[in-house]
Amino acid sequence: YGSIKYVTEKGLMNGTGGTNFTPKANLTRAMVITVLYRMEGSPRVVFNEKDYLDVADGQFYSDATAWAYGEGIITGTSTDDWGIPMISPSRDITRQELATMFVRYANFKHVKMENTADLDRFEDRDRVASWAADAMKWATSVLPLLSMKHTAAKAVLLPTK
């Protein structure tokens, strides 16, 4: 209960509708983007629905998306032939996406990311996307949630989960 009280009192999360809070639900990309945006005080942005393939105006994450994309915290999951990004806001965020967003947010805040870990101890290290490798090296050194799964022989990253 204390964690829920903290994020609601700080305005970082409002719940999942009405008076509901769903702590065991998976985080979506939109939820993470919105929390980071709110951590910055919800800066004023100009949202243009035409800038994204899958983000409509008036969604809880619309302004957060414009901010995060403009600051380079997100880049989108793909683009169309004209370079317009697909953000995939409703999709569950993967560990490697989360790590990458955290690193980009830290860079935005001018926080030096010095810790790194070798991914060799993880049996599924080859499943980490090249764009996420440095972020995962950092994240596994400081965030236990990214290396919680263990088999008898080695830890696994589950980067796409």
Short mmCIF file of N, CA and C in Angstrom, two decimals:
data_model
loop_
_atom_site.label_atom_id
_atom_site.label_comp_id
_atom_site.label_asym_id
_atom_site.label_seq_id
_atom_site.Cartn_x
_atom_site.Cartn_y
_atom_site.Cartn_z
N TYR A 1 0.81 -1.20 0.00
CA TYR A 1 0.00 0.00 0.00
C TYR A 1 0.85 1.26 0.00
N GLY A 2 1.97 1.25 0.69
CA GLY A 2 2.83 2.43 0.78
C GLY A 2 3.33 2.92 -0.56
N SER A 3 3.68 1.99 -1.44
CA SER A 3 4.17 2.37 -2.77
C SER A 3 3.06 3.03 -3.59
N ILE A 4 1.87 2.47 -3.51
CA ILE A 4 0.73 3.04 -4.25
C ILE A 4 0.42 4.44 -3.73
N LYS A 5 0.44 4.59 -2.42
CA LYS A 5 0.19 5.90 -1.82
C LYS A 5 1.23 6.91 -2.30
N TYR A 6 2.49 6.49 -2.33
CA TYR A 6 3.57 7.38 -2.76
C TYR A 6 3.37 7.86 -4.20
N VAL A 7 3.16 6.94 -5.14
CA VAL A 7 3.06 7.34 -6.55
C VAL A 7 1.80 8.14 -6.84
N THR A 8 0.73 7.88 -6.09
CA THR A 8 -0.49 8.68 -6.31
C THR A 8 -0.36 10.07 -5.67
N GLU A 9 0.22 10.13 -4.47
CA GLU A 9 0.40 11.44 -3.83
C GLU A 9 1.36 12.33 -4.60
N LYS A 10 2.36 11.74 -5.24
CA LYS A 10 3.32 12.50 -6.03
C LYS A 10 2.80 12.80 -7.43
N GLY A 11 1.64 12.24 -7.78
CA GLY A 11 1.07 12.48 -9.10
C GLY A 11 1.74 11.72 -10.22
N LEU A 12 2.50 10.70 -9.88
CA LEU A 12 3.20 9.92 -10.90
C LEU A 12 2.29 8.92 -11.59
N MET A 13 1.36 8.37 -10.83
CA MET A 13 0.39 7.42 -11.37
C MET A 13 -0.98 7.76 -10.78
N ASN A 14 -2.01 7.56 -11.60
CA ASN A 14 -3.37 7.83 -11.15
C ASN A 14 -4.20 6.58 -11.00
N GLY A 15 -3.64 5.44 -11.31
CA GLY A 15 -4.40 4.20 -11.28
C GLY A 15 -4.84 3.80 -12.68
N THR A 16 -5.67 2.79 -12.72
CA THR A 16 -6.08 2.23 -14.01
C THR A 16 -7.53 2.54 -14.36
N GLY A 17 -8.10 3.49 -13.68
CA GLY A 17 -9.47 3.90 -13.99
C GLY A 17 -10.28 4.05 -12.72
N GLY A 18 -10.98 5.16 -12.61
CA GLY A 18 -11.81 5.39 -11.44
C GLY A 18 -10.97 5.37 -10.18
N THR A 19 -11.36 4.51 -9.25
CA THR A 19 -10.61 4.38 -8.01
C THR A 19 -9.77 3.10 -8.00
N ASN A 20 -9.56 2.51 -9.17
CA ASN A 20 -8.81 1.26 -9.27
C ASN A 20 -7.32 1.52 -9.43
N PHE A 21 -6.55 0.67 -8.79
CA PHE A 21 -5.10 0.63 -8.97
C PHE A 21 -4.77 -0.83 -9.13
N THR A 22 -4.04 -1.17 -10.16
CA THR A 22 -3.79 -2.57 -10.48
C THR A 22 -2.30 -2.87 -10.39
N PRO A 23 -1.78 -3.08 -9.18
CA PRO A 23 -0.34 -3.23 -9.00
C PRO A 23 0.27 -4.47 -9.65
N LYS A 24 -0.54 -5.47 -9.93
CA LYS A 24 0.02 -6.69 -10.54
C LYS A 24 -0.13 -6.70 -12.06
N ALA A 25 -0.69 -5.64 -12.62
CA ALA A 25 -0.82 -5.56 -14.08
C ALA A 25 0.55 -5.28 -14.69
N ASN A 26 0.74 -5.71 -15.92
CA ASN A 26 1.97 -5.41 -16.65
C ASN A 26 2.02 -3.92 -16.98
N LEU A 27 3.22 -3.37 -16.97
CA LEU A 27 3.41 -1.98 -17.38
C LEU A 27 3.41 -1.89 -18.89
N THR A 28 2.73 -0.89 -19.41
CA THR A 28 2.78 -0.64 -20.85
C THR A 28 3.81 0.45 -21.13
N ARG A 29 4.15 0.57 -22.39
CA ARG A 29 5.07 1.63 -22.80
C ARG A 29 4.49 3.00 -22.44
N ALA A 30 3.19 3.17 -22.62
CA ALA A 30 2.55 4.45 -22.30
C ALA A 30 2.66 4.77 -20.82
N MET A 31 2.49 3.78 -19.96
CA MET A 31 2.58 4.01 -18.52
C MET A 31 3.97 4.51 -18.12
N VAL A 32 5.00 3.89 -18.65
CA VAL A 32 6.37 4.28 -18.31
C VAL A 32 6.66 5.68 -18.81
N ILE A 33 6.30 5.95 -20.05
CA ILE A 33 6.51 7.28 -20.63
C ILE A 33 5.81 8.33 -19.78
N THR A 34 4.59 8.03 -19.35
CA THR A 34 3.81 8.99 -18.57
C THR A 34 4.43 9.24 -17.20
N VAL A 35 4.92 8.21 -16.55
CA VAL A 35 5.56 8.40 -15.24
C VAL A 35 6.79 9.29 -15.39
N LEU A 36 7.62 9.04 -16.38
CA LEU A 36 8.81 9.87 -16.58
C LEU A 36 8.43 11.33 -16.85
N TYR A 37 7.41 11.51 -17.67
CA TYR A 37 6.91 12.84 -18.00
C TYR A 37 6.41 13.56 -16.73
N ARG A 38 5.69 12.85 -15.91
CA ARG A 38 5.18 13.45 -14.67
C ARG A 38 6.31 13.73 -13.68
N MET A 39 7.35 12.90 -13.70
CA MET A 39 8.51 13.16 -12.85
C MET A 39 9.16 14.49 -13.22
N GLU A 40 9.01 14.89 -14.46
CA GLU A 40 9.55 16.17 -14.94
C GLU A 40 8.58 17.33 -14.75
N GLY A 41 7.46 17.06 -14.10
CA GLY A 41 6.49 18.12 -13.84
C GLY A 41 5.52 18.36 -14.98
N SER A 42 5.38 17.38 -15.87
CA SER A 42 4.47 17.47 -17.02
C SER A 42 4.68 18.76 -17.81
N PRO A 43 5.87 18.92 -18.38
CA PRO A 43 6.15 20.16 -19.11
C PRO A 43 5.19 20.38 -20.28
N ARG A 44 4.95 21.63 -20.58
CA ARG A 44 4.05 21.99 -21.68
C ARG A 44 4.69 21.52 -22.99
N VAL A 45 3.89 20.87 -23.81
CA VAL A 45 4.33 20.40 -25.12
C VAL A 45 3.27 20.73 -26.15
N VAL A 46 3.66 20.66 -27.39
CA VAL A 46 2.71 20.79 -28.48
C VAL A 46 2.54 19.39 -29.07
N PHE A 47 1.35 18.84 -28.90
CA PHE A 47 1.08 17.50 -29.43
C PHE A 47 0.41 17.63 -30.78
N ASN A 48 0.93 16.88 -31.75
CA ASN A 48 0.33 16.83 -33.08
C ASN A 48 0.10 15.36 -33.42
N GLU A 49 -1.14 14.99 -33.51
CA GLU A 49 -1.52 13.60 -33.79
C GLU A 49 -0.86 13.06 -35.06
N LYS A 50 -0.57 13.93 -36.00
CA LYS A 50 0.02 13.51 -37.27
C LYS A 50 1.49 13.13 -37.13
N ASP A 51 2.08 13.41 -35.96
CA ASP A 51 3.49 13.08 -35.74
C ASP A 51 3.71 11.61 -35.39
N TYR A 52 2.62 10.87 -35.12
CA TYR A 52 2.73 9.48 -34.67
C TYR A 52 1.69 8.63 -35.38
N LEU A 53 2.04 7.40 -35.66
CA LEU A 53 1.11 6.49 -36.34
C LEU A 53 0.01 5.99 -35.41
N ASP A 54 0.28 5.92 -34.12
CA ASP A 54 -0.64 5.22 -33.23
C ASP A 54 -0.88 5.93 -31.90
N VAL A 55 -0.73 7.24 -31.88
CA VAL A 55 -1.00 8.01 -30.67
C VAL A 55 -2.02 9.09 -31.01
N ALA A 56 -3.20 8.95 -30.44
CA ALA A 56 -4.28 9.92 -30.70
C ALA A 56 -4.24 11.03 -29.66
N ASP A 57 -4.74 12.17 -30.03
CA ASP A 57 -4.85 13.29 -29.11
C ASP A 57 -5.85 12.94 -28.00
N GLY A 58 -5.62 13.45 -26.81
CA GLY A 58 -6.55 13.27 -25.72
C GLY A 58 -6.36 12.01 -24.89
N GLN A 59 -5.35 11.22 -25.20
CA GLN A 59 -5.05 10.03 -24.40
C GLN A 59 -4.23 10.45 -23.18
N PHE A 60 -4.23 9.66 -22.13
CA PHE A 60 -3.47 10.04 -20.93
C PHE A 60 -1.99 10.15 -21.22
N TYR A 61 -1.53 9.53 -22.28
CA TYR A 61 -0.11 9.51 -22.63
C TYR A 61 0.24 10.38 -23.83
N SER A 62 -0.70 11.12 -24.39
CA SER A 62 -0.45 11.91 -25.61
C SER A 62 0.67 12.93 -25.40
N ASP A 63 0.51 13.80 -24.42
CA ASP A 63 1.54 14.81 -24.17
C ASP A 63 2.84 14.18 -23.70
N ALA A 64 2.75 13.14 -22.90
CA ALA A 64 3.95 12.43 -22.44
C ALA A 64 4.73 11.87 -23.62
N THR A 65 4.02 11.35 -24.61
CA THR A 65 4.67 10.82 -25.80
C THR A 65 5.41 11.93 -26.55
N ALA A 66 4.74 13.06 -26.75
CA ALA A 66 5.38 14.17 -27.45
C ALA A 66 6.63 14.63 -26.72
N TRP A 67 6.55 14.70 -25.40
CA TRP A 67 7.71 15.10 -24.60
C TRP A 67 8.84 14.08 -24.71
N ALA A 68 8.53 12.80 -24.47
CA ALA A 68 9.56 11.76 -24.46
C ALA A 68 10.19 11.59 -25.84
N TYR A 69 9.39 11.67 -26.88
CA TYR A 69 9.94 11.56 -28.23
C TYR A 69 10.81 12.77 -28.55
N GLY A 70 10.35 13.95 -28.17
CA GLY A 70 11.11 15.17 -28.43
C GLY A 70 12.43 15.22 -27.68
N GLU A 71 12.49 14.59 -26.51
CA GLU A 71 13.72 14.57 -25.71
C GLU A 71 14.61 13.37 -26.02
N GLY A 72 14.17 12.49 -26.91
CA GLY A 72 14.97 11.33 -27.28
C GLY A 72 14.90 10.18 -26.30
N ILE A 73 13.93 10.20 -25.41
CA ILE A 73 13.79 9.12 -24.43
C ILE A 73 13.14 7.91 -25.07
N ILE A 74 12.28 8.15 -26.04
CA ILE A 74 11.73 7.06 -26.86
C ILE A 74 12.01 7.39 -28.33
N THR A 75 12.10 6.35 -29.12
CA THR A 75 12.31 6.54 -30.55
C THR A 75 11.22 5.88 -31.38
N GLY A 76 10.38 5.12 -30.76
CA GLY A 76 9.35 4.37 -31.48
C GLY A 76 9.80 2.95 -31.74
N THR A 77 8.83 2.12 -32.05
CA THR A 77 9.12 0.70 -32.29
C THR A 77 9.34 0.42 -33.77
N SER A 78 8.89 1.33 -34.62
CA SER A 78 9.11 1.23 -36.07
C SER A 78 8.69 2.56 -36.68
N THR A 79 8.89 2.70 -37.97
CA THR A 79 8.44 3.90 -38.68
C THR A 79 7.80 3.47 -39.99
N ASP A 80 7.00 4.36 -40.54
CA ASP A 80 6.43 4.08 -41.86
C ASP A 80 7.39 4.59 -42.94
N ASP A 81 6.97 4.54 -44.19
CA ASP A 81 7.84 4.94 -45.30
C ASP A 81 8.24 6.41 -45.25
N TRP A 82 7.50 7.23 -44.53
CA TRP A 82 7.79 8.66 -44.43
C TRP A 82 8.52 9.01 -43.14
N GLY A 83 8.88 8.00 -42.35
CA GLY A 83 9.61 8.23 -41.11
C GLY A 83 8.75 8.57 -39.91
N ILE A 84 7.44 8.41 -40.04
CA ILE A 84 6.55 8.69 -38.91
C ILE A 84 6.60 7.49 -37.96
N PRO A 85 6.89 7.73 -36.68
CA PRO A 85 7.09 6.61 -35.75
C PRO A 85 5.80 5.98 -35.25
N MET A 86 5.90 4.69 -35.01
CA MET A 86 4.88 3.95 -34.27
C MET A 86 5.44 3.82 -32.85
N ILE A 87 4.67 4.24 -31.87
CA ILE A 87 5.12 4.24 -30.49
C ILE A 87 4.71 2.97 -29.75
N SER A 88 3.67 2.31 -30.18
CA SER A 88 3.14 1.10 -29.53
C SER A 88 2.83 1.33 -28.05
N PRO A 89 2.05 2.36 -27.74
CA PRO A 89 1.81 2.72 -26.34
C PRO A 89 1.08 1.66 -25.52
N SER A 90 0.24 0.88 -26.13
CA SER A 90 -0.55 -0.11 -25.40
C SER A 90 0.17 -1.43 -25.18
N ARG A 91 1.30 -1.59 -25.82
CA ARG A 91 2.05 -2.85 -25.70
C ARG A 91 2.80 -2.89 -24.37
N ASP A 92 2.84 -4.06 -23.76
CA ASP A 92 3.64 -4.23 -22.54
C ASP A 92 5.08 -3.88 -22.85
N ILE A 93 5.73 -3.18 -21.92
CA ILE A 93 7.12 -2.80 -22.14
C ILE A 93 8.01 -4.00 -21.82
N THR A 94 9.04 -4.19 -22.62
CA THR A 94 9.98 -5.27 -22.38
C THR A 94 11.08 -4.78 -21.45
N ARG A 95 11.82 -5.70 -20.89
CA ARG A 95 12.92 -5.32 -20.00
C ARG A 95 13.97 -4.49 -20.74
N GLN A 96 14.27 -4.88 -21.98
CA GLN A 96 15.30 -4.12 -22.69
C GLN A 96 14.79 -2.74 -23.09
N GLU A 97 13.52 -2.59 -23.37
CA GLU A 97 12.96 -1.26 -23.64
C GLU A 97 12.99 -0.40 -22.37
N LEU A 98 12.63 -1.00 -21.24
CA LEU A 98 12.63 -0.28 -19.98
C LEU A 98 14.04 0.19 -19.63
N ALA A 99 15.00 -0.70 -19.75
CA ALA A 99 16.39 -0.33 -19.47
C ALA A 99 16.85 0.80 -20.38
N THR A 100 16.49 0.72 -21.65
CA THR A 100 16.88 1.76 -22.61
C THR A 100 16.24 3.09 -22.28
N MET A 101 14.96 3.07 -21.92
CA MET A 101 14.30 4.32 -21.53
C MET A 101 14.93 4.92 -20.28
N PHE A 102 15.28 4.08 -19.31
CA PHE A 102 15.93 4.58 -18.10
C PHE A 102 17.27 5.24 -18.41
N VAL A 103 18.06 4.62 -19.28
CA VAL A 103 19.36 5.18 -19.65
C VAL A 103 19.17 6.50 -20.41
N ARG A 104 18.24 6.52 -21.32
CA ARG A 104 17.99 7.76 -22.06
C ARG A 104 17.47 8.87 -21.14
N TYR A 105 16.63 8.50 -20.18
CA TYR A 105 16.15 9.48 -19.21
C TYR A 105 17.31 10.00 -18.37
N ALA A 106 18.18 9.11 -17.94
CA ALA A 106 19.36 9.52 -17.16
C ALA A 106 20.23 10.47 -17.99
N ASN A 107 20.42 10.17 -19.26
CA ASN A 107 21.19 11.07 -20.13
C ASN A 107 20.50 12.42 -20.23
N PHE A 108 19.18 12.43 -20.36
CA PHE A 108 18.41 13.67 -20.40
C PHE A 108 18.66 14.49 -19.13
N LYS A 109 18.77 13.80 -17.99
CA LYS A 109 18.99 14.46 -16.69
C LYS A 109 20.48 14.73 -16.44
N HIS A 110 21.34 14.37 -17.39
CA HIS A 110 22.79 14.55 -17.29
C HIS A 110 23.38 13.76 -16.13
N VAL A 111 22.83 12.58 -15.91
CA VAL A 111 23.34 11.67 -14.89
C VAL A 111 24.34 10.74 -15.55
N LYS A 112 25.51 10.67 -14.97
CA LYS A 112 26.56 9.82 -15.52
C LYS A 112 26.29 8.36 -15.16
N MET A 113 26.28 7.51 -16.16
CA MET A 113 26.00 6.08 -15.97
C MET A 113 27.32 5.31 -16.01
N GLU A 114 27.90 5.08 -14.85
CA GLU A 114 29.22 4.47 -14.81
C GLU A 114 29.20 2.96 -14.62
N ASN A 115 28.22 2.45 -13.93
CA ASN A 115 28.19 1.01 -13.65
C ASN A 115 27.80 0.23 -14.90
N THR A 116 28.48 -0.86 -15.12
CA THR A 116 28.09 -1.80 -16.17
C THR A 116 28.40 -3.20 -15.68
N ALA A 117 27.76 -4.15 -16.29
CA ALA A 117 27.99 -5.56 -15.96
C ALA A 117 28.19 -6.33 -17.26
N ASP A 118 28.90 -7.41 -17.15
CA ASP A 118 29.10 -8.28 -18.29
C ASP A 118 27.87 -9.16 -18.44
N LEU A 119 27.36 -9.26 -19.65
CA LEU A 119 26.16 -10.07 -19.88
C LEU A 119 26.49 -11.55 -20.09
N ASP A 120 27.76 -11.92 -20.07
CA ASP A 120 28.16 -13.31 -20.32
C ASP A 120 27.54 -14.30 -19.33
N ARG A 121 27.22 -13.85 -18.14
CA ARG A 121 26.66 -14.77 -17.14
C ARG A 121 25.20 -15.13 -17.43
N PHE A 122 24.60 -14.47 -18.40
CA PHE A 122 23.20 -14.72 -18.74
C PHE A 122 23.11 -15.64 -19.96
N GLU A 123 22.41 -16.73 -19.80
CA GLU A 123 22.36 -17.70 -20.89
C GLU A 123 21.60 -17.20 -22.12
N ASP A 124 20.76 -16.20 -21.96
CA ASP A 124 20.02 -15.68 -23.11
C ASP A 124 20.52 -14.31 -23.57
N ARG A 125 21.79 -14.03 -23.30
CA ARG A 125 22.37 -12.73 -23.68
C ARG A 125 22.27 -12.46 -25.17
N ASP A 126 22.23 -13.50 -25.98
CA ASP A 126 22.12 -13.33 -27.44
C ASP A 126 20.74 -12.83 -27.87
N ARG A 127 19.78 -12.81 -26.96
CA ARG A 127 18.43 -12.31 -27.27
C ARG A 127 18.30 -10.81 -27.01
N VAL A 128 19.34 -10.20 -26.44
CA VAL A 128 19.33 -8.76 -26.22
C VAL A 128 19.59 -8.07 -27.55
N ALA A 129 18.71 -7.15 -27.92
CA ALA A 129 18.87 -6.41 -29.18
C ALA A 129 20.12 -5.54 -29.11
N SER A 130 20.76 -5.34 -30.25
CA SER A 130 21.99 -4.54 -30.28
C SER A 130 21.75 -3.13 -29.76
N TRP A 131 20.58 -2.56 -30.04
CA TRP A 131 20.28 -1.20 -29.59
C TRP A 131 20.09 -1.12 -28.07
N ALA A 132 19.91 -2.27 -27.41
CA ALA A 132 19.66 -2.28 -25.98
C ALA A 132 20.83 -2.83 -25.17
N ALA A 133 21.89 -3.29 -25.83
CA ALA A 133 22.98 -3.98 -25.13
C ALA A 133 23.62 -3.13 -24.05
N ASP A 134 24.00 -1.90 -24.36
CA ASP A 134 24.64 -1.05 -23.34
C ASP A 134 23.69 -0.75 -22.18
N ALA A 135 22.43 -0.51 -22.50
CA ALA A 135 21.45 -0.24 -21.44
C ALA A 135 21.26 -1.47 -20.56
N MET A 136 21.24 -2.64 -21.14
CA MET A 136 21.09 -3.86 -20.35
C MET A 136 22.33 -4.13 -19.49
N LYS A 137 23.51 -3.79 -20.00
CA LYS A 137 24.73 -3.94 -19.20
C LYS A 137 24.67 -3.04 -17.98
N TRP A 138 24.18 -1.82 -18.17
CA TRP A 138 24.04 -0.91 -17.04
C TRP A 138 22.95 -1.42 -16.09
N ALA A 139 21.80 -1.76 -16.65
CA ALA A 139 20.66 -2.13 -15.83
C ALA A 139 20.92 -3.36 -14.98
N THR A 140 21.59 -4.34 -15.53
CA THR A 140 21.86 -5.55 -14.74
C THR A 140 22.85 -5.29 -13.62
N SER A 141 23.59 -4.20 -13.71
CA SER A 141 24.53 -3.87 -12.63
C SER A 141 23.87 -3.10 -11.50
N VAL A 142 22.72 -2.47 -11.76
CA VAL A 142 22.09 -1.64 -10.73
C VAL A 142 20.64 -1.97 -10.44
N LEU A 143 19.99 -2.71 -11.32
CA LEU A 143 18.57 -3.01 -11.15
C LEU A 143 18.34 -4.52 -11.08
N PRO A 144 18.18 -5.06 -9.90
CA PRO A 144 18.00 -6.51 -9.78
C PRO A 144 16.80 -7.05 -10.54
N LEU A 145 15.79 -6.22 -10.78
CA LEU A 145 14.59 -6.72 -11.45
C LEU A 145 14.90 -7.24 -12.85
N LEU A 146 16.00 -6.81 -13.43
CA LEU A 146 16.33 -7.25 -14.77
C LEU A 146 17.10 -8.56 -14.79
N SER A 147 17.45 -9.07 -13.65
CA SER A 147 18.19 -10.33 -13.63
C SER A 147 17.66 -11.26 -12.54
N MET A 148 16.36 -11.26 -12.36
CA MET A 148 15.76 -12.03 -11.28
C MET A 148 15.58 -13.51 -11.60
N LYS A 149 15.45 -13.86 -12.85
CA LYS A 149 15.16 -15.24 -13.22
C LYS A 149 16.44 -16.07 -13.25
N HIS A 150 16.39 -17.23 -12.63
CA HIS A 150 17.58 -18.06 -12.58
C HIS A 150 17.22 -19.51 -12.91
N THR A 151 18.11 -20.15 -13.61
CA THR A 151 18.01 -21.59 -13.82
C THR A 151 19.07 -22.23 -12.95
N ALA A 152 19.20 -23.53 -13.01
CA ALA A 152 20.19 -24.20 -12.20
C ALA A 152 21.60 -23.75 -12.57
N ALA A 153 21.83 -23.46 -13.85
CA ALA A 153 23.16 -23.14 -14.30
C ALA A 153 23.47 -21.64 -14.37
N LYS A 154 22.54 -20.87 -14.93
CA LYS A 154 22.80 -19.45 -15.17
C LYS A 154 21.55 -18.60 -14.99
N ALA A 155 21.81 -17.35 -14.80
CA ALA A 155 20.71 -16.38 -14.76
C ALA A 155 20.27 -16.08 -16.18
N VAL A 156 19.03 -15.65 -16.33
CA VAL A 156 18.53 -15.27 -17.65
C VAL A 156 17.99 -13.85 -17.57
N LEU A 157 18.07 -13.15 -18.69
CA LEU A 157 17.63 -11.77 -18.77
C LEU A 157 16.16 -11.64 -19.15
N LEU A 158 15.68 -12.52 -20.00
CA LEU A 158 14.34 -12.40 -20.57
C LEU A 158 14.13 -10.99 -21.13
N PRO A 159 15.01 -10.53 -22.02
CA PRO A 159 14.96 -9.14 -22.47
C PRO A 159 13.71 -8.76 -23.24
N THR A 160 13.05 -9.73 -23.83
CA THR A 160 11.87 -9.42 -24.63
C THR A 160 10.59 -9.66 -23.87
N LYS A 161 10.68 -9.94 -22.58
CA LYS A 161 9.51 -10.14 -21.71
C LYS A 161 9.22 -8.88 -20.95
#
